[in-house]
Amino acid sequence: MSGLDEAELHGIISDVLKGDTEKFEKIMHLYQKSIFLYCYHMLGHHSEAEDSGQEVFLKAYRYLEKYKPEIPFGAWLYKIAYNQCIDVIRKRKLAKYLPFFYRDEKENKHVDQQIEAHYFDESVHKAMSKLSVEERNLLILRCVEEKSYQEISLILNQSSATLRKKYERSAAKFRKYYAQGKEVGPNEIGQGSGFEKTFS
């Protein structure tokens, strides 16, 4: 996150809590885009992501006095965003398909091309929809948001070692479901996405 370090951020938070509420806009400008993108990847819906992003900052402002400086502010904010998205998904009951690209953990680089927000690969979405919300969230945080296991452990209150194992299981499930989807109609869906080569 560019622009401010943690010390400067804590200074702004302190000023906001002392009554200089206009300074909260600096925090919003710093995180607005990344929080929106996270909500979009979780929810798969532009207007829901915008609404959820606004709600995240409202909640962050409302509960700012509960923030503990020993936790990175970004992790605290993402935890609010995670809970907000889970609430939306619960209300909706059925999560929509999500844009997602798989990352090879060992090589730590993309092994296929990113699926842009306007491009939807049906077989990717079908595979993602078969995963639990927790599995999907972990893949999104790790691959799309490129969070470290340490950051994710702060967001989800789970150890890095546990999350690493869960990630590997979730990625394996995703590959299995994706491959199954391709067997159904390999010539009909996912044209040009690069996934055929990735999983063969």
mmCIF file of C-alpha atoms in Angstrom:
data_model
loop_
_atom_site.group_PDB
_atom_site.id
_atom_site.type_symbol
_atom_site.label_atom_id
_atom_site.label_comp_id
_atom_site.label_asym_id
_atom_site.label_seq_id
_atom_site.Cartn_x
_atom_site.Cartn_y
_atom_site.Cartn_z
ATOM 1 C CA MET A 1 0.000 0.000 0.000
ATOM 2 C CA SER A 2 1.679 3.191 -1.153
ATOM 3 C CA GLY A 3 1.400 6.648 0.341
ATOM 4 C CA LEU A 4 1.567 6.140 4.081
ATOM 5 C CA ASP A 5 3.486 3.916 6.452
ATOM 6 C CA GLU A 6 1.911 2.371 9.568
ATOM 7 C CA ALA A 7 3.231 5.148 11.849
ATOM 8 C CA GLU A 8 1.657 7.885 9.684
ATOM 9 C CA LEU A 9 -1.538 5.847 9.464
ATOM 10 C CA HIS A 10 -1.709 5.520 13.252
ATOM 11 C CA GLY A 11 -1.179 9.288 13.511
ATOM 12 C CA ILE A 12 -4.176 9.908 11.226
ATOM 13 C CA ILE A 13 -6.293 7.399 13.180
ATOM 14 C CA SER A 14 -5.348 9.154 16.415
ATOM 15 C CA ASP A 15 -6.338 12.550 14.929
ATOM 16 C CA VAL A 16 -9.693 11.152 13.727
ATOM 17 C CA LEU A 17 -10.412 9.750 17.199
ATOM 18 C CA LYS A 18 -9.587 13.154 18.692
ATOM 19 C CA GLY A 19 -12.262 14.736 16.519
ATOM 20 C CA ASP A 20 -10.503 15.605 13.252
ATOM 21 C CA THR A 21 -12.956 13.427 11.342
ATOM 22 C CA GLU A 22 -12.131 14.869 7.908
ATOM 23 C CA LYS A 23 -8.784 13.043 8.013
ATOM 24 C CA PHE A 24 -10.639 9.728 7.686
ATOM 25 C CA GLU A 25 -10.928 10.574 3.970
ATOM 26 C CA LYS A 26 -7.161 9.984 3.660
ATOM 27 C CA ILE A 27 -7.665 6.421 4.895
ATOM 28 C CA MET A 28 -10.534 5.941 2.453
ATOM 29 C CA HIS A 29 -8.472 7.192 -0.501
ATOM 30 C CA LEU A 30 -5.643 4.868 0.476
ATOM 31 C CA TYR A 31 -7.725 1.666 0.660
ATOM 32 C CA GLN A 32 -10.857 2.383 -1.394
ATOM 33 C CA LYS A 33 -9.749 0.698 -4.625
ATOM 34 C CA SER A 34 -8.302 -2.442 -3.018
ATOM 35 C CA ILE A 35 -11.331 -2.924 -0.734
ATOM 36 C CA PHE A 36 -13.696 -2.507 -3.691
ATOM 37 C CA LEU A 37 -11.725 -5.078 -5.725
ATOM 38 C CA TYR A 38 -11.714 -7.518 -2.820
ATOM 39 C CA CYS A 39 -15.502 -7.149 -2.423
ATOM 40 C CA TYR A 40 -15.913 -7.530 -6.178
ATOM 41 C CA HIS A 41 -13.909 -10.755 -6.264
ATOM 42 C CA MET A 42 -15.852 -12.105 -3.289
ATOM 43 C CA LEU A 43 -19.286 -11.084 -4.549
ATOM 44 C CA GLY A 44 -18.867 -11.091 -8.347
ATOM 45 C CA HIS A 45 -21.218 -8.134 -8.676
ATOM 46 C CA HIS A 46 -20.188 -4.515 -9.318
ATOM 47 C CA SER A 47 -23.001 -2.649 -7.530
ATOM 48 C CA GLU A 48 -22.934 -5.028 -4.544
ATOM 49 C CA ALA A 49 -19.171 -4.507 -4.309
ATOM 50 C CA GLU A 50 -19.614 -0.722 -4.340
ATOM 51 C CA ASP A 51 -22.311 -0.870 -1.654
ATOM 52 C CA SER A 52 -20.250 -3.272 0.454
ATOM 53 C CA GLY A 53 -17.123 -1.128 0.073
ATOM 54 C CA GLN A 54 -19.007 1.907 1.381
ATOM 55 C CA GLU A 55 -20.381 -0.156 4.262
ATOM 56 C CA VAL A 56 -16.855 -1.364 5.146
ATOM 57 C CA PHE A 57 -15.636 2.223 5.578
ATOM 58 C CA LEU A 58 -18.756 3.202 7.539
ATOM 59 C CA LYS A 59 -18.110 0.305 9.917
ATOM 60 C CA ALA A 60 -14.391 1.093 10.102
ATOM 61 C CA TYR A 61 -15.224 4.688 11.064
ATOM 62 C CA ARG A 62 -17.851 3.568 13.558
ATOM 63 C CA TYR A 63 -15.563 1.053 15.271
ATOM 64 C CA LEU A 64 -12.271 2.918 14.868
ATOM 65 C CA GLU A 65 -11.792 3.245 18.639
ATOM 66 C CA LYS A 66 -11.729 -0.578 18.825
ATOM 67 C CA TYR A 67 -8.787 -0.828 16.419
ATOM 68 C CA LYS A 68 -5.616 -2.100 18.143
ATOM 69 C CA PRO A 69 -2.388 -0.594 16.735
ATOM 70 C CA GLU A 70 -0.419 -3.837 17.138
ATOM 71 C CA ILE A 71 -2.441 -5.268 14.229
ATOM 72 C CA PRO A 72 -1.690 -3.867 10.737
ATOM 73 C CA PHE A 73 -4.544 -1.519 9.859
ATOM 74 C CA GLY A 74 -4.966 -3.141 6.421
ATOM 75 C CA ALA A 75 -5.568 -6.556 7.990
ATOM 76 C CA TRP A 76 -8.162 -5.043 10.353
ATOM 77 C CA LEU A 77 -9.924 -3.392 7.408
ATOM 78 C CA TYR A 78 -9.908 -6.595 5.344
ATOM 79 C CA LYS A 79 -11.428 -8.472 8.274
ATOM 80 C CA ILE A 80 -14.334 -5.994 8.259
ATOM 81 C CA ALA A 81 -14.594 -6.426 4.470
ATOM 82 C CA TYR A 82 -14.576 -10.225 4.806
ATOM 83 C CA ASN A 83 -17.406 -10.166 7.370
ATOM 84 C CA GLN A 84 -19.365 -7.696 5.238
ATOM 85 C CA CYS A 85 -19.093 -9.944 2.163
ATOM 86 C CA ILE A 86 -20.053 -13.031 4.166
ATOM 87 C CA ASP A 87 -23.171 -11.178 5.347
ATOM 88 C CA VAL A 88 -24.079 -10.315 1.747
ATOM 89 C CA ILE A 89 -23.483 -13.901 0.607
ATOM 90 C CA ARG A 90 -25.604 -15.259 3.465
ATOM 91 C CA LYS A 91 -28.432 -12.912 2.535
ATOM 92 C CA ARG A 92 -28.129 -13.854 -1.103
ATOM 93 C CA LYS A 93 -27.792 -17.541 -0.144
ATOM 94 C CA LEU A 94 -26.086 -18.477 -3.374
ATOM 95 C CA ALA A 95 -22.720 -16.907 -4.209
ATOM 96 C CA LYS A 96 -22.291 -15.937 -7.838
ATOM 97 C CA TYR A 97 -19.441 -17.155 -9.998
ATOM 98 C CA LEU A 98 -16.191 -15.323 -9.422
ATOM 99 C CA PRO A 99 -13.348 -14.258 -11.664
ATOM 100 C CA PHE A 100 -10.242 -16.082 -10.481
ATOM 101 C CA PHE A 101 -6.806 -17.072 -11.686
ATOM 102 C CA TYR A 102 -4.730 -19.866 -10.263
ATOM 103 C CA ARG A 103 -1.214 -19.262 -8.979
ATOM 104 C CA ASP A 104 1.483 -21.928 -8.720
ATOM 105 C CA GLU A 105 2.630 -21.683 -5.105
ATOM 106 C CA LYS A 106 6.019 -23.344 -5.677
ATOM 107 C CA GLU A 107 7.016 -21.077 -8.536
ATOM 108 C CA ASN A 108 5.159 -18.124 -6.982
ATOM 109 C CA LYS A 109 4.171 -16.808 -10.391
ATOM 110 C CA HIS A 110 1.096 -16.839 -12.590
ATOM 111 C CA VAL A 111 0.733 -20.053 -14.558
ATOM 112 C CA ASP A 112 -2.150 -18.742 -16.582
ATOM 113 C CA GLN A 113 -3.457 -15.366 -17.564
ATOM 114 C CA GLN A 114 -5.533 -13.199 -15.280
ATOM 115 C CA ILE A 115 -9.228 -13.205 -15.999
ATOM 116 C CA GLU A 116 -10.167 -9.571 -16.366
ATOM 117 C CA ALA A 117 -13.263 -8.211 -14.637
ATOM 118 C CA HIS A 118 -15.209 -8.045 -17.932
ATOM 119 C CA TYR A 119 -14.217 -11.555 -19.066
ATOM 120 C CA PHE A 120 -15.941 -14.558 -17.541
ATOM 121 C CA ASP A 121 -14.777 -18.114 -18.061
ATOM 122 C CA GLU A 122 -17.788 -20.300 -17.339
ATOM 123 C CA SER A 123 -15.782 -23.341 -16.294
ATOM 124 C CA VAL A 124 -13.723 -21.318 -13.806
ATOM 125 C CA HIS A 125 -16.893 -19.979 -12.245
ATOM 126 C CA LYS A 126 -18.490 -23.405 -12.074
ATOM 127 C CA ALA A 127 -15.389 -24.780 -10.353
ATOM 128 C CA MET A 128 -15.315 -21.859 -7.895
ATOM 129 C CA SER A 129 -19.024 -22.208 -7.129
ATOM 130 C CA LYS A 130 -18.443 -25.787 -5.920
ATOM 131 C CA LEU A 131 -15.995 -24.588 -3.267
ATOM 132 C CA SER A 132 -17.116 -23.440 0.170
ATOM 133 C CA VAL A 133 -17.132 -19.696 0.905
ATOM 134 C CA GLU A 134 -14.059 -20.214 3.121
ATOM 135 C CA GLU A 135 -12.155 -22.049 0.358
ATOM 136 C CA ARG A 136 -13.112 -19.438 -2.224
ATOM 137 C CA ASN A 137 -12.146 -16.588 0.103
ATOM 138 C CA LEU A 138 -8.753 -18.168 0.800
ATOM 139 C CA LEU A 139 -8.003 -18.585 -2.918
ATOM 140 C CA ILE A 140 -9.063 -14.996 -3.619
ATOM 141 C CA LEU A 141 -7.029 -13.511 -0.757
ATOM 142 C CA ARG A 142 -3.951 -15.540 -1.700
ATOM 143 C CA CYS A 143 -4.112 -15.382 -5.517
ATOM 144 C CA VAL A 144 -6.124 -12.373 -6.559
ATOM 145 C CA GLU A 145 -5.311 -10.074 -3.637
ATOM 146 C CA GLU A 146 -1.792 -11.563 -3.294
ATOM 147 C CA LYS A 147 -1.881 -11.514 0.507
ATOM 148 C CA SER A 148 0.815 -13.315 2.504
ATOM 149 C CA TYR A 149 -0.193 -16.195 4.778
ATOM 150 C CA GLN A 150 0.731 -13.950 7.720
ATOM 151 C CA GLU A 151 -1.751 -11.282 6.584
ATOM 152 C CA ILE A 152 -4.455 -13.876 5.886
ATOM 153 C CA SER A 153 -3.935 -15.388 9.354
ATOM 154 C CA LEU A 154 -4.707 -11.958 10.871
ATOM 155 C CA ILE A 155 -7.822 -11.560 8.704
ATOM 156 C CA LEU A 156 -9.205 -15.052 9.342
ATOM 157 C CA ASN A 157 -7.840 -15.752 12.866
ATOM 158 C CA GLN A 158 -6.118 -18.963 11.780
ATOM 159 C CA SER A 159 -2.466 -19.991 11.864
ATOM 160 C CA SER A 160 -0.311 -19.611 8.752
ATOM 161 C CA ALA A 161 0.471 -23.348 8.744
ATOM 162 C CA THR A 162 -3.236 -24.255 8.865
ATOM 163 C CA LEU A 163 -4.022 -21.777 6.089
ATOM 164 C CA ARG A 164 -1.234 -23.114 3.880
ATOM 165 C CA LYS A 165 -2.667 -26.653 4.140
ATOM 166 C CA LYS A 166 -6.196 -25.357 3.500
ATOM 167 C CA TYR A 167 -4.955 -23.393 0.504
ATOM 168 C CA GLU A 168 -3.300 -26.452 -1.003
ATOM 169 C CA ARG A 169 -6.473 -28.511 -0.497
ATOM 170 C CA SER A 170 -8.657 -25.732 -1.915
ATOM 171 C CA ALA A 171 -6.408 -25.285 -4.962
ATOM 172 C CA ALA A 172 -6.447 -29.054 -5.562
ATOM 173 C CA LYS A 173 -10.257 -29.065 -5.347
ATOM 174 C CA PHE A 174 -10.438 -26.136 -7.744
ATOM 175 C CA ARG A 175 -8.213 -27.939 -10.272
ATOM 176 C CA LYS A 176 -10.290 -31.124 -9.965
ATOM 177 C CA TYR A 177 -13.620 -29.320 -10.439
ATOM 178 C CA TYR A 178 -12.177 -27.282 -13.289
ATOM 179 C CA ALA A 179 -10.916 -30.404 -15.068
ATOM 180 C CA GLN A 180 -14.312 -32.077 -14.604
ATOM 181 C CA GLY A 181 -16.000 -29.029 -16.120
ATOM 182 C CA LYS A 182 -13.681 -29.139 -19.112
ATOM 183 C CA GLU A 183 -14.474 -32.806 -19.744
ATOM 184 C CA VAL A 184 -18.157 -31.924 -20.097
ATOM 185 C CA GLY A 185 -17.670 -29.553 -22.988
ATOM 186 C CA PRO A 186 -14.042 -28.749 -23.765
ATOM 187 C CA ASN A 187 -14.853 -27.175 -27.108
ATOM 188 C CA GLU A 188 -17.749 -25.091 -25.899
ATOM 189 C CA ILE A 189 -16.456 -23.108 -22.934
ATOM 190 C CA GLY A 190 -13.400 -21.196 -21.839
ATOM 191 C CA GLN A 191 -12.091 -20.527 -25.340
ATOM 192 C CA GLY A 192 -8.655 -18.947 -25.211
ATOM 193 C CA SER A 193 -8.423 -18.673 -21.439
ATOM 194 C CA GLY A 194 -5.208 -20.670 -21.213
ATOM 195 C CA PHE A 195 -6.669 -23.044 -18.632
ATOM 196 C CA GLU A 196 -6.499 -26.095 -20.884
ATOM 197 C CA LYS A 197 -2.705 -25.968 -20.832
ATOM 198 C CA THR A 198 -2.540 -25.102 -17.144
ATOM 199 C CA PHE A 199 -4.393 -28.161 -15.939
ATOM 200 C CA SER A 200 -3.392 -30.761 -18.532
#
